[in-house]
mmCIF file of N, CA and C in Angstrom:
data_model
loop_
_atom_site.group_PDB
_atom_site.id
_atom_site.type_symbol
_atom_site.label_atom_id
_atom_site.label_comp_id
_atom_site.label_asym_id
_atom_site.label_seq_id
_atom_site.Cartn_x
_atom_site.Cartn_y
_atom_site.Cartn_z
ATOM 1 N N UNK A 1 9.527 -30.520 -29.629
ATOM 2 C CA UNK A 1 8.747 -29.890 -28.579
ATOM 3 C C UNK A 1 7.414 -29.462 -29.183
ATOM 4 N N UNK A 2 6.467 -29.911 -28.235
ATOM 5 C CA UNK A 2 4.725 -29.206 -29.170
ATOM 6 C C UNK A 2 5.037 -28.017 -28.798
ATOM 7 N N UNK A 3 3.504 -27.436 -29.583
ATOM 8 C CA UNK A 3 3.444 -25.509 -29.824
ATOM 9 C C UNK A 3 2.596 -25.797 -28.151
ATOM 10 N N UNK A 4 2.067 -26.328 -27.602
ATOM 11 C CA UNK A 4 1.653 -26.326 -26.392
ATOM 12 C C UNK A 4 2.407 -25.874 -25.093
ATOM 13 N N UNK A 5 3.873 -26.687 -25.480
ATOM 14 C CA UNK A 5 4.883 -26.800 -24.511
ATOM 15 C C UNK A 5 5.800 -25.727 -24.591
ATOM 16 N N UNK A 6 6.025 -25.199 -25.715
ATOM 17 C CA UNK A 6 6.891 -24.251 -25.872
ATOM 18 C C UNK A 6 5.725 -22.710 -25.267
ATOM 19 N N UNK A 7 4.366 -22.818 -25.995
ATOM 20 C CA UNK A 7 3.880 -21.342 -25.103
ATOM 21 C C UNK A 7 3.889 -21.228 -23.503
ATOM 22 N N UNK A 8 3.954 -22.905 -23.167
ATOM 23 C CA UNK A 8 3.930 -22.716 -21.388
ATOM 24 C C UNK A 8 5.420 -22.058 -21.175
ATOM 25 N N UNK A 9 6.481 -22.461 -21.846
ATOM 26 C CA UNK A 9 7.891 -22.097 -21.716
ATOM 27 C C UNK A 9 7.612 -20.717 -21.740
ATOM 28 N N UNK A 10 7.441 -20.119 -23.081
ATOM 29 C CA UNK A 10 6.920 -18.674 -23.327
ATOM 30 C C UNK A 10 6.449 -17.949 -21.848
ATOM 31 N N UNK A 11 5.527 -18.285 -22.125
ATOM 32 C CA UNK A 11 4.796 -17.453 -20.729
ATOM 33 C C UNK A 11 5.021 -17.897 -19.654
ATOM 34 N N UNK A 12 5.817 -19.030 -19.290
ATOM 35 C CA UNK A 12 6.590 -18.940 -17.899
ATOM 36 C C UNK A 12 8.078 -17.842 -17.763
ATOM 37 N N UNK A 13 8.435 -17.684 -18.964
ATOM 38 C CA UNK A 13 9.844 -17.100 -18.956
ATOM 39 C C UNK A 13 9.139 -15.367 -18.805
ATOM 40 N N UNK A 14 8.093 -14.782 -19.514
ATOM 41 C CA UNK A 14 7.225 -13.586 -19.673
ATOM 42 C C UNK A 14 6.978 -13.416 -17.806
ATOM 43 N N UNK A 15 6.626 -14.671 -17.275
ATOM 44 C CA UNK A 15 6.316 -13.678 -15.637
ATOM 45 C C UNK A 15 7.262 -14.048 -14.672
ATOM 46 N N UNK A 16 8.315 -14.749 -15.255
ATOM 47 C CA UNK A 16 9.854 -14.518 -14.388
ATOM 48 C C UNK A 16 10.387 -13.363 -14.750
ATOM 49 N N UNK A 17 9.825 -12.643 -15.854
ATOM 50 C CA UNK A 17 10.957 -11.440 -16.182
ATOM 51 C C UNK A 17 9.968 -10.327 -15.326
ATOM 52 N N UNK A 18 8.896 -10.883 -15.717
ATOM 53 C CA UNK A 18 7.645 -9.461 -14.942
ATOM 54 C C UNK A 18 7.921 -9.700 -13.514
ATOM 55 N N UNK A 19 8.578 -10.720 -12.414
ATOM 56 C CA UNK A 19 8.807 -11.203 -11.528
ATOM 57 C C UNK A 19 10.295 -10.157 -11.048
ATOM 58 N N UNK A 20 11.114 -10.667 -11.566
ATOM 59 C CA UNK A 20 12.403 -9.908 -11.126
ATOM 60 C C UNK A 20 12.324 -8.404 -11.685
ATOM 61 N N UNK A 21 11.449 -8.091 -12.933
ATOM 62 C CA UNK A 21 11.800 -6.283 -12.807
ATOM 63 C C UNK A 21 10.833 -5.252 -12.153
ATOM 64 N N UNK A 22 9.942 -6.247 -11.339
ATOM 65 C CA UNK A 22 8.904 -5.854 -10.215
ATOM 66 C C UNK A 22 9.943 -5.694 -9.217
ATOM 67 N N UNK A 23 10.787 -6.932 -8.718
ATOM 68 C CA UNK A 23 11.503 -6.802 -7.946
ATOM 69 C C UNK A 23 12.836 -5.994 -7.535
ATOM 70 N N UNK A 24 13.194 -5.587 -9.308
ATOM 71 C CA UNK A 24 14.131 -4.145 -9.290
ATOM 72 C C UNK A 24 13.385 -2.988 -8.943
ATOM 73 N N UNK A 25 12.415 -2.674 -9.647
ATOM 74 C CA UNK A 25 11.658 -1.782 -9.737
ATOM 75 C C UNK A 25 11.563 -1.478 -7.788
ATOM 76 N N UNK A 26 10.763 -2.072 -7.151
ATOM 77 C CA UNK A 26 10.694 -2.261 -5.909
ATOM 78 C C UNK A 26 12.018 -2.024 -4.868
ATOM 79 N N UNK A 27 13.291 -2.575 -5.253
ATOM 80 C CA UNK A 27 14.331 -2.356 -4.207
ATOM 81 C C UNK A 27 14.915 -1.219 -4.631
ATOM 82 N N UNK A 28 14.224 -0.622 -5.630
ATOM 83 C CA UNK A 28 14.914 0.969 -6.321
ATOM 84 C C UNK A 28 14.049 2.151 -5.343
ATOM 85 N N UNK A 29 13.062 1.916 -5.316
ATOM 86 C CA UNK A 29 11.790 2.954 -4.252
ATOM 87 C C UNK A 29 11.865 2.543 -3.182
ATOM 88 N N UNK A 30 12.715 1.390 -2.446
ATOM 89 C CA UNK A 30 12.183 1.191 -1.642
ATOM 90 C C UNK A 30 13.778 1.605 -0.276
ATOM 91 N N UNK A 31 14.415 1.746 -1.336
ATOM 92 C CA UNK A 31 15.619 2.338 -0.302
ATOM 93 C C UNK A 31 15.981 3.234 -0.473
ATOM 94 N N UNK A 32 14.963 3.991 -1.908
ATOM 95 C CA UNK A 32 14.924 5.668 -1.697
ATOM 96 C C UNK A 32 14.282 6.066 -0.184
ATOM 97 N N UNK A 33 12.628 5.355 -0.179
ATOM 98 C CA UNK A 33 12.100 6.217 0.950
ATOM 99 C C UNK A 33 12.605 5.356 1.993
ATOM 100 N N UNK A 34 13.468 4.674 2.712
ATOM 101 C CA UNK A 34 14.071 4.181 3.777
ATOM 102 C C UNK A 34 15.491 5.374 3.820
ATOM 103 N N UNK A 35 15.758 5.648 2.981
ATOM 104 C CA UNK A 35 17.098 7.162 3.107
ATOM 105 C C UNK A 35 16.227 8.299 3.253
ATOM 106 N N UNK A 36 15.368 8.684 2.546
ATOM 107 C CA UNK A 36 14.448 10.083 2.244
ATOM 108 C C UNK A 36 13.475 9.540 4.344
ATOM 109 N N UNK A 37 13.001 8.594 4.820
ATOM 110 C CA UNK A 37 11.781 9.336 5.555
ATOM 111 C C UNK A 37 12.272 8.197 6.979
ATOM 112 N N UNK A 38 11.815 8.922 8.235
ATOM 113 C CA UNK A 38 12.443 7.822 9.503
ATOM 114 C C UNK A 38 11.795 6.768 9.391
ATOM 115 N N UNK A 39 12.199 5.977 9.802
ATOM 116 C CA UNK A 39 11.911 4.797 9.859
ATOM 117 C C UNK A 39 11.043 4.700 11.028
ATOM 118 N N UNK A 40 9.723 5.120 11.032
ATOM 119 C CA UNK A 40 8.404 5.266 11.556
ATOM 120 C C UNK A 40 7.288 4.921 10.898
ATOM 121 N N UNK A 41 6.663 3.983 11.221
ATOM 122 C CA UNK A 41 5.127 3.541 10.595
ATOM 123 C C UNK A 41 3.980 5.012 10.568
ATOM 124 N N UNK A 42 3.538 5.332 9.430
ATOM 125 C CA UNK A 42 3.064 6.917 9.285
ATOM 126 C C UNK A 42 1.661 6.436 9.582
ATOM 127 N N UNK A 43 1.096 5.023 10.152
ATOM 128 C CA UNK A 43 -0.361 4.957 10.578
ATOM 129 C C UNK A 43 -0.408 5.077 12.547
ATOM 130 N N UNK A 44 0.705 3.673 12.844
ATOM 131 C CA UNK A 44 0.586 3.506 14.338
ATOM 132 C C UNK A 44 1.583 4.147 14.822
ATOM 133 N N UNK A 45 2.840 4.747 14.327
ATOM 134 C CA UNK A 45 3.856 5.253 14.994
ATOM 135 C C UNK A 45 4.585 4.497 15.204
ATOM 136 N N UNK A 46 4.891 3.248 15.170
ATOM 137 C CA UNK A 46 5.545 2.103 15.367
ATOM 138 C C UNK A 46 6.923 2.748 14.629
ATOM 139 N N UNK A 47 8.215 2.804 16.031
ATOM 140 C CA UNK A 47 9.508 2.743 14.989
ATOM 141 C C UNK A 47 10.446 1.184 14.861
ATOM 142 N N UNK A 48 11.086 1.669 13.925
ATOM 143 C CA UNK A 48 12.187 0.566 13.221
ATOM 144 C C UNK A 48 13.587 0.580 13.519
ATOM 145 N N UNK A 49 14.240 -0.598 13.483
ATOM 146 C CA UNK A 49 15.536 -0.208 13.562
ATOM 147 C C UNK A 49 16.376 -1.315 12.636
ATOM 148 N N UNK A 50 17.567 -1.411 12.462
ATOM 149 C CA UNK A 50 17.980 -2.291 11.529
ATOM 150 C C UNK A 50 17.593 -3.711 11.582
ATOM 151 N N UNK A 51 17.468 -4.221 13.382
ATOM 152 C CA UNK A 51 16.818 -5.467 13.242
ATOM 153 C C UNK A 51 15.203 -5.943 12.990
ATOM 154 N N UNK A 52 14.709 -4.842 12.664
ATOM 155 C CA UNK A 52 13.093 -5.084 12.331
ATOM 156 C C UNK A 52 12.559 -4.204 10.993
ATOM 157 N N UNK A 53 13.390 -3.608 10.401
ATOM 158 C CA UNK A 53 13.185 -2.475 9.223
ATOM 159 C C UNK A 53 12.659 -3.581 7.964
ATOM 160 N N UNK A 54 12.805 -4.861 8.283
ATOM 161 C CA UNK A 54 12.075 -5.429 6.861
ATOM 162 C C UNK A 54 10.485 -5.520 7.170
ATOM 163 N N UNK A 55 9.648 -5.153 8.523
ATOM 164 C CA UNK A 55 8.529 -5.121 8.301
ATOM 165 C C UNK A 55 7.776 -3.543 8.326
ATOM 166 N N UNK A 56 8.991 -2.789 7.340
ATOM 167 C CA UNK A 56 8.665 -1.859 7.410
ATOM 168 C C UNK A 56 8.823 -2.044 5.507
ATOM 169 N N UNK A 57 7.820 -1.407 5.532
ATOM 170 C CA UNK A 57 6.776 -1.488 3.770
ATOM 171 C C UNK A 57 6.914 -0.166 3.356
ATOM 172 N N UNK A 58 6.526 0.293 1.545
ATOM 173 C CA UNK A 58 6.552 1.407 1.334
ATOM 174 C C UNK A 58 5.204 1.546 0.563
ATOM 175 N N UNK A 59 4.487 2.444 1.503
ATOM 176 C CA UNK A 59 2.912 1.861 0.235
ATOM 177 C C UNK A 59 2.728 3.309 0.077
ATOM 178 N N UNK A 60 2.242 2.831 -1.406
ATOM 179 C CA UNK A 60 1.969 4.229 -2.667
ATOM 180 C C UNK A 60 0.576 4.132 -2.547
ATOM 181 N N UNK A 61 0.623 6.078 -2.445
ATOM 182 C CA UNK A 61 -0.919 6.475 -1.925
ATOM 183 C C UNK A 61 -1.745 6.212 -2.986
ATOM 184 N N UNK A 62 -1.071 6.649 -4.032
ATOM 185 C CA UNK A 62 -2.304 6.187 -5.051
ATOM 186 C C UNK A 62 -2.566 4.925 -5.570
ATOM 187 N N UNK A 63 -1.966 3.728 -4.661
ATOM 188 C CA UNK A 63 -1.863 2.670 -5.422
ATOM 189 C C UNK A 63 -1.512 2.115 -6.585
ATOM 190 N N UNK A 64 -0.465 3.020 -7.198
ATOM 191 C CA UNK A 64 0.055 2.855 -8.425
ATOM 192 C C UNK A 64 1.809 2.531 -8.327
ATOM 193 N N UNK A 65 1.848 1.341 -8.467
ATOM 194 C CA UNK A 65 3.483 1.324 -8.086
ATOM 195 C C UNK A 65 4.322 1.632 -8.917
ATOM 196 N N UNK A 66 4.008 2.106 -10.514
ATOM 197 C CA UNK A 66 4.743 2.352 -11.145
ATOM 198 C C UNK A 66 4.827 3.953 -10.891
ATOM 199 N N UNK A 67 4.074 4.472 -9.732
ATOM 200 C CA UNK A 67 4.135 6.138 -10.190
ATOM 201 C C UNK A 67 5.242 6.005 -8.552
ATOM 202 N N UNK A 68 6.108 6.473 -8.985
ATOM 203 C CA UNK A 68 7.702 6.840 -8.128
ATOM 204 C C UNK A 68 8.158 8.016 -8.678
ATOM 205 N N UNK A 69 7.908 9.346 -7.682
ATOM 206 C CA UNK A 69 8.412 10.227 -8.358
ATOM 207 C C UNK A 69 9.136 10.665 -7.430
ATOM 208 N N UNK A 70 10.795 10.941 -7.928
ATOM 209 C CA UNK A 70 11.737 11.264 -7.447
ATOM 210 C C UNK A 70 11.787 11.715 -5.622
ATOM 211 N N UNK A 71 10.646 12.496 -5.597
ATOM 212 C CA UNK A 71 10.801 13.230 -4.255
ATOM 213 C C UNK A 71 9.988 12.981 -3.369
ATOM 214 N N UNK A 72 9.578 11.196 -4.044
ATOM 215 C CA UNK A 72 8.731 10.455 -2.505
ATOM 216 C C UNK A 72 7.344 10.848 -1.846
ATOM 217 N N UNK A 73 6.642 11.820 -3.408
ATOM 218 C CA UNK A 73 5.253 12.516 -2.314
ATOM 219 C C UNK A 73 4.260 11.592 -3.320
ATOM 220 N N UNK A 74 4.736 10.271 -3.904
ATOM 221 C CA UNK A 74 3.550 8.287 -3.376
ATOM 222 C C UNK A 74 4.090 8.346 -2.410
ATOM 223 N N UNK A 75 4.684 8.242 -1.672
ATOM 224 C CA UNK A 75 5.463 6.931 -0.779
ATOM 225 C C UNK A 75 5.190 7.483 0.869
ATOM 226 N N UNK A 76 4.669 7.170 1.262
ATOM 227 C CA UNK A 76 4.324 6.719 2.523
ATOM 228 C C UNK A 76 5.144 5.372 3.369
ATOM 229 N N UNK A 77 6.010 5.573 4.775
ATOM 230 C CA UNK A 77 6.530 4.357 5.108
ATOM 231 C C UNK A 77 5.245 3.478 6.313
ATOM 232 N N UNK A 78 4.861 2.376 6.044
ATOM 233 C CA UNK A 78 3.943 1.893 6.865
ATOM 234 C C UNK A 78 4.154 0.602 7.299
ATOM 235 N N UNK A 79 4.162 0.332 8.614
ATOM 236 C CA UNK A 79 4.438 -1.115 9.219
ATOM 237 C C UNK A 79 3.400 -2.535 8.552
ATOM 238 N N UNK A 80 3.948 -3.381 8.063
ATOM 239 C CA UNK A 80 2.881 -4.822 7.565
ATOM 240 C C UNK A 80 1.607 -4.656 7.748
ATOM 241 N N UNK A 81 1.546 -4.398 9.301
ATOM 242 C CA UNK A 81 -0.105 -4.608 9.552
ATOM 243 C C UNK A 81 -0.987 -3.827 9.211
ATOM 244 N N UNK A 82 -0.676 -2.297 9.017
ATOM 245 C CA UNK A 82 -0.989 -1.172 8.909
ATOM 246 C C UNK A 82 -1.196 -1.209 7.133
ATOM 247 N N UNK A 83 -0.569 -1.841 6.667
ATOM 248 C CA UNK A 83 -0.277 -1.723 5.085
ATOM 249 C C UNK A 83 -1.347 -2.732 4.809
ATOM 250 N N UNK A 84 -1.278 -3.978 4.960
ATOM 251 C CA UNK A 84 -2.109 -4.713 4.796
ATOM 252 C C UNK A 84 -3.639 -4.362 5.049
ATOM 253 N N UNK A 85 -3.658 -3.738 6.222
ATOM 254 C CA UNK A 85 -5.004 -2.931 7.127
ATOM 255 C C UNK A 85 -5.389 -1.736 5.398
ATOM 256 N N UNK A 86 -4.538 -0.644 5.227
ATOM 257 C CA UNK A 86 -4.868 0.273 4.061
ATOM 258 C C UNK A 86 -5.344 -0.546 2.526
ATOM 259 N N UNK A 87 -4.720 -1.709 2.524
ATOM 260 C CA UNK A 87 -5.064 -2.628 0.987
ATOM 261 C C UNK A 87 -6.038 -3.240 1.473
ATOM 262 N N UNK A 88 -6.840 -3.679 2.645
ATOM 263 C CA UNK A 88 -7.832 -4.150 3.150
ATOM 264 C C UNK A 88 -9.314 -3.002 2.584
ATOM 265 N N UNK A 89 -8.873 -2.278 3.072
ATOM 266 C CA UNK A 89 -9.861 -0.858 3.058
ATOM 267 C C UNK A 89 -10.081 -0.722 1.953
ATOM 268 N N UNK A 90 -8.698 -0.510 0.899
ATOM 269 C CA UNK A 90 -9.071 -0.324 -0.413
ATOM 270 C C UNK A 90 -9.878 -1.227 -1.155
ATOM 271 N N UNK A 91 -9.886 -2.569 -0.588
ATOM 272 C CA UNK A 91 -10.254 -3.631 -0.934
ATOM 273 C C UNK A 91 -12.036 -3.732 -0.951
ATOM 274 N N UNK A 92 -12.511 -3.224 0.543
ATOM 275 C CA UNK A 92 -13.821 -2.832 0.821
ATOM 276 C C UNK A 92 -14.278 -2.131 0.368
ATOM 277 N N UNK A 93 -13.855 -1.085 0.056
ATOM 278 C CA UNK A 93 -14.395 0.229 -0.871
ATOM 279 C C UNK A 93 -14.364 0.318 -2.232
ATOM 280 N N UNK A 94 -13.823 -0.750 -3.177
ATOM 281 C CA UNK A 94 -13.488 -1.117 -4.182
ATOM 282 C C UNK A 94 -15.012 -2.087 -4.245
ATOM 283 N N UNK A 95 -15.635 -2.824 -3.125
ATOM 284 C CA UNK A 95 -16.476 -3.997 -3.418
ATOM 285 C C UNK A 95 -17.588 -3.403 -3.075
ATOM 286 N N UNK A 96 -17.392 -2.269 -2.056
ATOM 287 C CA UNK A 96 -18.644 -1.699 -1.713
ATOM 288 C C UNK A 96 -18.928 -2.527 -0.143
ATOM 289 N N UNK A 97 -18.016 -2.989 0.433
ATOM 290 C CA UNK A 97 -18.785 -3.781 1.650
ATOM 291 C C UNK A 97 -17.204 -2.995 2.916
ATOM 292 N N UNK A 98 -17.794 -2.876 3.716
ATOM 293 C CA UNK A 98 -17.016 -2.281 4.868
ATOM 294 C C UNK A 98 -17.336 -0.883 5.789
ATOM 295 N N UNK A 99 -18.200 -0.133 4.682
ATOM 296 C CA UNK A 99 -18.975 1.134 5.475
ATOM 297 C C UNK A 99 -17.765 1.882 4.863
ATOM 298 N N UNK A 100 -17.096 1.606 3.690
ATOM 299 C CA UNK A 100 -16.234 2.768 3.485
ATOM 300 C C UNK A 100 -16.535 4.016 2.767
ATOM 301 N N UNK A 101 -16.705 3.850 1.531
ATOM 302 C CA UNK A 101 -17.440 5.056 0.778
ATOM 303 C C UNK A 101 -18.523 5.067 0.385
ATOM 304 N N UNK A 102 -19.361 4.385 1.732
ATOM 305 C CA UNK A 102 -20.862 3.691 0.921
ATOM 306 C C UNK A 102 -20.867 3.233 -0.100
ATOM 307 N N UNK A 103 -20.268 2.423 -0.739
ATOM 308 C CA UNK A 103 -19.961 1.255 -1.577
ATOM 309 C C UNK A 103 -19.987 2.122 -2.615
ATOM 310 N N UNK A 104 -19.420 3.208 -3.330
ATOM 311 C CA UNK A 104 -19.093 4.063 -4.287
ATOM 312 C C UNK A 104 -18.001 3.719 -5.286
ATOM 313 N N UNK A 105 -16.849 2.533 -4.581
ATOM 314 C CA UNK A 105 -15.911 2.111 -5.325
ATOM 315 C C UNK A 105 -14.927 3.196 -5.769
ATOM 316 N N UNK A 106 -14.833 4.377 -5.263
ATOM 317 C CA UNK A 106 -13.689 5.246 -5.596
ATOM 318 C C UNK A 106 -12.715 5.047 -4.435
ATOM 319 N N UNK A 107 -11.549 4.657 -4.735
ATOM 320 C CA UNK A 107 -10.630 4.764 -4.232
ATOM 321 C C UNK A 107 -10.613 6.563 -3.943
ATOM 322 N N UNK A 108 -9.743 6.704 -2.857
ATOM 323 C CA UNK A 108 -9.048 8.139 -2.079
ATOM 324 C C UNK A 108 -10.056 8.858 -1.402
ATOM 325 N N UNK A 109 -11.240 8.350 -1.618
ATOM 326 C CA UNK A 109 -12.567 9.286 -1.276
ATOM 327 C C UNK A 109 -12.625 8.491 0.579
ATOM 328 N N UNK A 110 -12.470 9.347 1.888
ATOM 329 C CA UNK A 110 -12.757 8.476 2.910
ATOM 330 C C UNK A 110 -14.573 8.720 3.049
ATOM 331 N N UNK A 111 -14.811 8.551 4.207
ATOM 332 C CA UNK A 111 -16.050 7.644 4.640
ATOM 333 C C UNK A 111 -16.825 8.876 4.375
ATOM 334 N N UNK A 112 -18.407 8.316 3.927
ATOM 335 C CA UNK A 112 -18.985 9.544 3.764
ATOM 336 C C UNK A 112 -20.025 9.461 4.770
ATOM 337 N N UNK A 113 -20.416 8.681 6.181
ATOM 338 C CA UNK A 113 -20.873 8.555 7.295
ATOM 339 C C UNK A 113 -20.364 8.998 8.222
ATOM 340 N N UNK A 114 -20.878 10.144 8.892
ATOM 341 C CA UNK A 114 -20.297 11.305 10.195
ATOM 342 C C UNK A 114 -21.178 10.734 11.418
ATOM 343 N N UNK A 115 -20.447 9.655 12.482
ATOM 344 C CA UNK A 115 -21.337 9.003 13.336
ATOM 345 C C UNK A 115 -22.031 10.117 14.438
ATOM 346 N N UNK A 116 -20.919 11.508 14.246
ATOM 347 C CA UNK A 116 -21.459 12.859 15.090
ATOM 348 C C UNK A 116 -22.134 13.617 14.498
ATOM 349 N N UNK A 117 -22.670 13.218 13.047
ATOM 350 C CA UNK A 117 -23.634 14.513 12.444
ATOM 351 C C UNK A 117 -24.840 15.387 13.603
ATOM 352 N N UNK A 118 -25.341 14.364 14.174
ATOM 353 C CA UNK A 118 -26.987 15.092 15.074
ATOM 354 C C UNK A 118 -26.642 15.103 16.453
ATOM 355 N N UNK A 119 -25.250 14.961 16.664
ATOM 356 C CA UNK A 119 -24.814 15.107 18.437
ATOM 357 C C UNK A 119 -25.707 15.860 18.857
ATOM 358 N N UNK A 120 -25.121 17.624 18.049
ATOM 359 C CA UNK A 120 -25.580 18.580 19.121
ATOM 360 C C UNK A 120 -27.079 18.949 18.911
ATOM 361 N N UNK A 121 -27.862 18.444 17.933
ATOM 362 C CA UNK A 121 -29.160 18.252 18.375
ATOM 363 C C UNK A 121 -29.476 17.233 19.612
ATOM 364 N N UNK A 122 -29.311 16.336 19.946
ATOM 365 C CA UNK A 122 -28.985 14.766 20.790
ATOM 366 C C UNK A 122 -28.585 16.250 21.981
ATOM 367 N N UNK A 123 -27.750 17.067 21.891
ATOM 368 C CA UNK A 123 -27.340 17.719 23.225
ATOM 369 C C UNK A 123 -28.192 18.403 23.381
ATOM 370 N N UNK A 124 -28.836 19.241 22.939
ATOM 371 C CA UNK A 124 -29.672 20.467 23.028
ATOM 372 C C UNK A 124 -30.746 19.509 23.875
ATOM 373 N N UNK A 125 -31.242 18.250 23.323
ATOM 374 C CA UNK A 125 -32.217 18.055 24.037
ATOM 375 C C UNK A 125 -32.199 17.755 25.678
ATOM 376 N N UNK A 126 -30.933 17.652 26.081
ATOM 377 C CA UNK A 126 -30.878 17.037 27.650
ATOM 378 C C UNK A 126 -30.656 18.429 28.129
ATOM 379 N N UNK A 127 -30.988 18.962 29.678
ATOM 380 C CA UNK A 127 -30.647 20.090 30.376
ATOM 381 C C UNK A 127 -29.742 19.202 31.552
#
């Protein structure tokens, strides 16, 4: 066998293992907060029940999936679209394009544009 063929072996066997203990890691948090919180989407309200609870997701606020701490205050339960919609955002505000943190790139920080800042000047002026 070449040293070529054997490192592809290598590092194919390295992200089957990073593959399945993502995937322990994951069904360990993820039927904590399905016991710990209702089975309610915490963006749209959308509830779950046993025949639809797999598009119910567990997304960590800080975006850190290794931080699972016992008593579930990462874990947020959020429906696909809604989850996908929050990694979207993070995604924009990470690049700077979306109007999220005026392209600041800090994650957790929300919008720093108040579309009501000068209302009640805007009011004062009409009688």
């Amino acid at each position: 066998m070449s040293s070529n063929s054997s490192s592809r072996q290598r590092l194919d066997q390295i992200v089957a293992n990073s593959h399945k203990e993502q995937a322990t890691r994951e069904q360990g948090y993820r039927a904590k907060a399905l016991k710990m919180y209702p089975w309610v989407c915490g963006r749209c309200g959308r509830t779950f029940d046993h025949g639809n609870v797999r598009e119910l997701t567990v997304h960590h606020r800080d975006h850190n999936h290794d931080n699972n701490p016992q008593d579930g205050s990462n874990w947020e339960l959020l429906c696909v679209y809604c989850h996908d919609n929050e990694h979207q955002r993070l995604t924009e505000a990470m690049s700077g394009h979306g109007g999220g943190a005026g392209g600041a790139g800090v994650a957790g920080k929300g919008a720093s544009h108040n579309p009501f800042a000068a209302l009640g000047d805007l009011l004062k002026g009409k009688d």
